[in-house]
Amino acid sequence: MAAWNVGILTSSDKGARGEREDLSGQVIREMVRDVNMEVTEYIVIPDEFEVLRDSLLHFCDEVKLDLVVTTGGTGLAKRDVTPEATLAVIDREVPGMAEAMRAASLAKTQFAMLSRAVVGTRGNTLIVNLPGSPKGVRECLEVILPVIPHALEILQGTHGEHK
């Protein structure tokens, strides 16, 4: 089977200005490669609602990626608007995946309860919001990565009938 096409969208004002290396995006790239996924799109953009929304729409509707993974902008800071941009474009939420990430993170740090990450679908694309730190990305992606291929098969209608 062909590899799933993945887009990484890093939301970071400093990253967009070239003042910070995107270590979180690198962690995502490494981890998805291990489960037959290929990163075909990658951007670092500022924490701006319209830019985030339009980038998500482009990845889903024009590039038609299977999976879009965002990193950054999921906290409580005023410029953390990734969840709002995601909610503006998705057709349906997948709350269990976001809850699983928060639950696993909460076992490691009480600050996980401050995450506002969203997971949802737009058309045949699954969108996952991850935290902005490499450690947070790794911890959250470890939890949901094993179920993403199955989720994509169901979403795209390539999985067999349930018995």
PDB file of C-alpha atoms in Angstrom, residues 2-94:
ATOM      1  CA  ALA A   2       1.214   3.513  -0.745  1.00  0.00           C
ATOM      2  CA  ALA A   3       2.358   5.665   2.138  1.00  0.00           C
ATOM      3  CA  TRP A   4      -0.101   8.075   3.742  1.00  0.00           C
ATOM      4  CA  ASN A   5       0.626  11.698   2.759  1.00  0.00           C
ATOM      5  CA  VAL A   6       1.265  13.932   5.746  1.00  0.00           C
ATOM      6  CA  GLY A   7       1.533  17.674   6.160  1.00  0.00           C
ATOM      7  CA  ILE A   8       3.253  19.327   9.106  1.00  0.00           C
ATOM      8  CA  LEU A   9       2.088  22.796  10.047  1.00  0.00           C
ATOM      9  CA  THR A  10       4.187  24.486  12.724  1.00  0.00           C
ATOM     10  CA  SER A  11       2.577  27.506  14.344  1.00  0.00           C
ATOM     11  CA  SER A  12       5.328  29.701  15.776  1.00  0.00           C
ATOM     12  CA  ASP A  13       5.936  33.426  15.506  1.00  0.00           C
ATOM     13  CA  LYS A  14       9.653  32.974  16.258  1.00  0.00           C
ATOM     14  CA  GLY A  15       9.921  29.999  13.909  1.00  0.00           C
ATOM     15  CA  ALA A  16       8.246  31.919  11.098  1.00  0.00           C
ATOM     16  CA  ARG A  17      10.772  34.741  11.577  1.00  0.00           C
ATOM     17  CA  GLY A  18      13.690  32.277  11.518  1.00  0.00           C
ATOM     18  CA  GLU A  19      14.532  32.928  15.173  1.00  0.00           C
ATOM     19  CA  ARG A  20      13.839  29.371  16.369  1.00  0.00           C
ATOM     20  CA  GLU A  21      14.588  25.968  14.862  1.00  0.00           C
ATOM     21  CA  ASP A  22      11.491  23.782  14.479  1.00  0.00           C
ATOM     22  CA  LEU A  23      12.498  20.799  16.597  1.00  0.00           C
ATOM     23  CA  SER A  24       8.864  19.715  17.093  1.00  0.00           C
ATOM     24  CA  GLY A  25       8.310  19.409  13.347  1.00  0.00           C
ATOM     25  CA  GLN A  26      11.421  17.220  13.151  1.00  0.00           C
ATOM     26  CA  VAL A  27      10.028  14.891  15.833  1.00  0.00           C
ATOM     27  CA  ILE A  28       6.761  14.538  13.907  1.00  0.00           C
ATOM     28  CA  ARG A  29       8.665  13.798  10.681  1.00  0.00           C
ATOM     29  CA  GLU A  30      10.701  11.050  12.381  1.00  0.00           C
ATOM     30  CA  MET A  31       7.762   9.434  14.123  1.00  0.00           C
ATOM     31  CA  VAL A  32       5.340   9.252  11.176  1.00  0.00           C
ATOM     32  CA  ARG A  33       8.009   7.729   8.954  1.00  0.00           C
ATOM     33  CA  ASP A  34       7.925   4.625  11.162  1.00  0.00           C
ATOM     34  CA  VAL A  35       4.257   3.887  10.353  1.00  0.00           C
ATOM     35  CA  ASN A  36       4.210   4.098   6.535  1.00  0.00           C
ATOM     36  CA  MET A  37       3.614   7.836   6.365  1.00  0.00           C
ATOM     37  CA  GLU A  38       5.482  10.336   4.234  1.00  0.00           C
ATOM     38  CA  VAL A  39       5.734  14.050   4.937  1.00  0.00           C
ATOM     39  CA  THR A  40       4.965  15.724   1.615  1.00  0.00           C
ATOM     40  CA  GLU A  41       4.115  19.222   2.891  1.00  0.00           C
ATOM     41  CA  TYR A  42       5.785  21.293   5.611  1.00  0.00           C
ATOM     42  CA  ILE A  43       5.350  24.924   6.620  1.00  0.00           C
ATOM     43  CA  VAL A  44       6.225  27.147   9.554  1.00  0.00           C
ATOM     44  CA  ILE A  45       3.776  30.009   9.925  1.00  0.00           C
ATOM     45  CA  PRO A  46       3.066  32.724  12.496  1.00  0.00           C
ATOM     46  CA  ASP A  47       0.384  32.344  15.171  1.00  0.00           C
ATOM     47  CA  GLU A  48      -2.254  34.115  13.083  1.00  0.00           C
ATOM     48  CA  PHE A  49      -5.798  32.738  12.871  1.00  0.00           C
ATOM     49  CA  GLU A  50      -6.340  33.547   9.188  1.00  0.00           C
ATOM     50  CA  VAL A  51      -2.965  32.155   8.115  1.00  0.00           C
ATOM     51  CA  LEU A  52      -3.536  28.971  10.103  1.00  0.00           C
ATOM     52  CA  ARG A  53      -7.096  28.531   8.793  1.00  0.00           C
ATOM     53  CA  ASP A  54      -6.092  29.152   5.183  1.00  0.00           C
ATOM     54  CA  SER A  55      -3.109  26.793   5.454  1.00  0.00           C
ATOM     55  CA  LEU A  56      -5.312  24.044   6.862  1.00  0.00           C
ATOM     56  CA  LEU A  57      -7.843  24.570   4.064  1.00  0.00           C
ATOM     57  CA  HIS A  58      -5.055  24.425   1.467  1.00  0.00           C
ATOM     58  CA  PHE A  59      -3.630  21.185   2.899  1.00  0.00           C
ATOM     59  CA  CYS A  60      -7.070  19.533   3.077  1.00  0.00           C
ATOM     60  CA  ASP A  61      -8.935  20.823   0.035  1.00  0.00           C
ATOM     61  CA  GLU A  62      -6.222  21.511  -2.537  1.00  0.00           C
ATOM     62  CA  VAL A  63      -3.288  19.244  -1.650  1.00  0.00           C
ATOM     63  CA  LYS A  64      -5.698  16.589  -0.320  1.00  0.00           C
ATOM     64  CA  LEU A  65      -3.383  15.274   2.367  1.00  0.00           C
ATOM     65  CA  ASP A  66      -4.395  12.231   4.397  1.00  0.00           C
ATOM     66  CA  LEU A  67      -3.121  13.666   7.679  1.00  0.00           C
ATOM     67  CA  VAL A  68      -2.272  17.188   8.819  1.00  0.00           C
ATOM     68  CA  VAL A  69      -0.341  17.453  12.074  1.00  0.00           C
ATOM     69  CA  THR A  70      -0.022  20.854  13.673  1.00  0.00           C
ATOM     70  CA  THR A  71       2.433  21.722  16.398  1.00  0.00           C
ATOM     71  CA  GLY A  72       2.215  24.796  18.580  1.00  0.00           C
ATOM     72  CA  GLY A  73      -0.458  27.269  19.537  1.00  0.00           C
ATOM     73  CA  THR A  74      -2.563  24.967  21.743  1.00  0.00           C
ATOM     74  CA  GLY A  75      -2.038  26.669  25.107  1.00  0.00           C
ATOM     75  CA  LEU A  76      -3.558  29.657  26.867  1.00  0.00           C
ATOM     76  CA  ALA A  77      -1.404  32.468  25.501  1.00  0.00           C
ATOM     77  CA  LYS A  78      -3.326  35.168  23.632  1.00  0.00           C
ATOM     78  CA  ARG A  79      -1.699  34.189  20.315  1.00  0.00           C
ATOM     79  CA  ASP A  80      -2.395  30.454  20.763  1.00  0.00           C
ATOM     80  CA  VAL A  81      -5.157  30.110  18.169  1.00  0.00           C
ATOM     81  CA  THR A  82      -4.447  26.759  16.508  1.00  0.00           C
ATOM     82  CA  PRO A  83      -7.510  25.060  18.054  1.00  0.00           C
ATOM     83  CA  GLU A  84      -9.777  27.901  16.908  1.00  0.00           C
ATOM     84  CA  ALA A  85      -8.415  27.700  13.358  1.00  0.00           C
ATOM     85  CA  THR A  86      -8.869  23.934  13.394  1.00  0.00           C
ATOM     86  CA  LEU A  87     -12.442  24.186  14.677  1.00  0.00           C
ATOM     87  CA  ALA A  88     -13.178  26.687  11.890  1.00  0.00           C
ATOM     88  CA  VAL A  89     -12.285  24.152   9.170  1.00  0.00           C
ATOM     89  CA  ILE A  90     -13.219  20.702  10.460  1.00  0.00           C
ATOM     90  CA  ASP A  91     -16.446  18.894   9.629  1.00  0.00           C
ATOM     91  CA  ARG A  92     -16.352  16.673  12.725  1.00  0.00           C
ATOM     92  CA  GLU A  93     -14.358  16.471  15.939  1.00  0.00           C
ATOM     93  CA  VAL A  94     -12.653  13.275  17.086  1.00  0.00           C
TER      94      VAL A  94
END
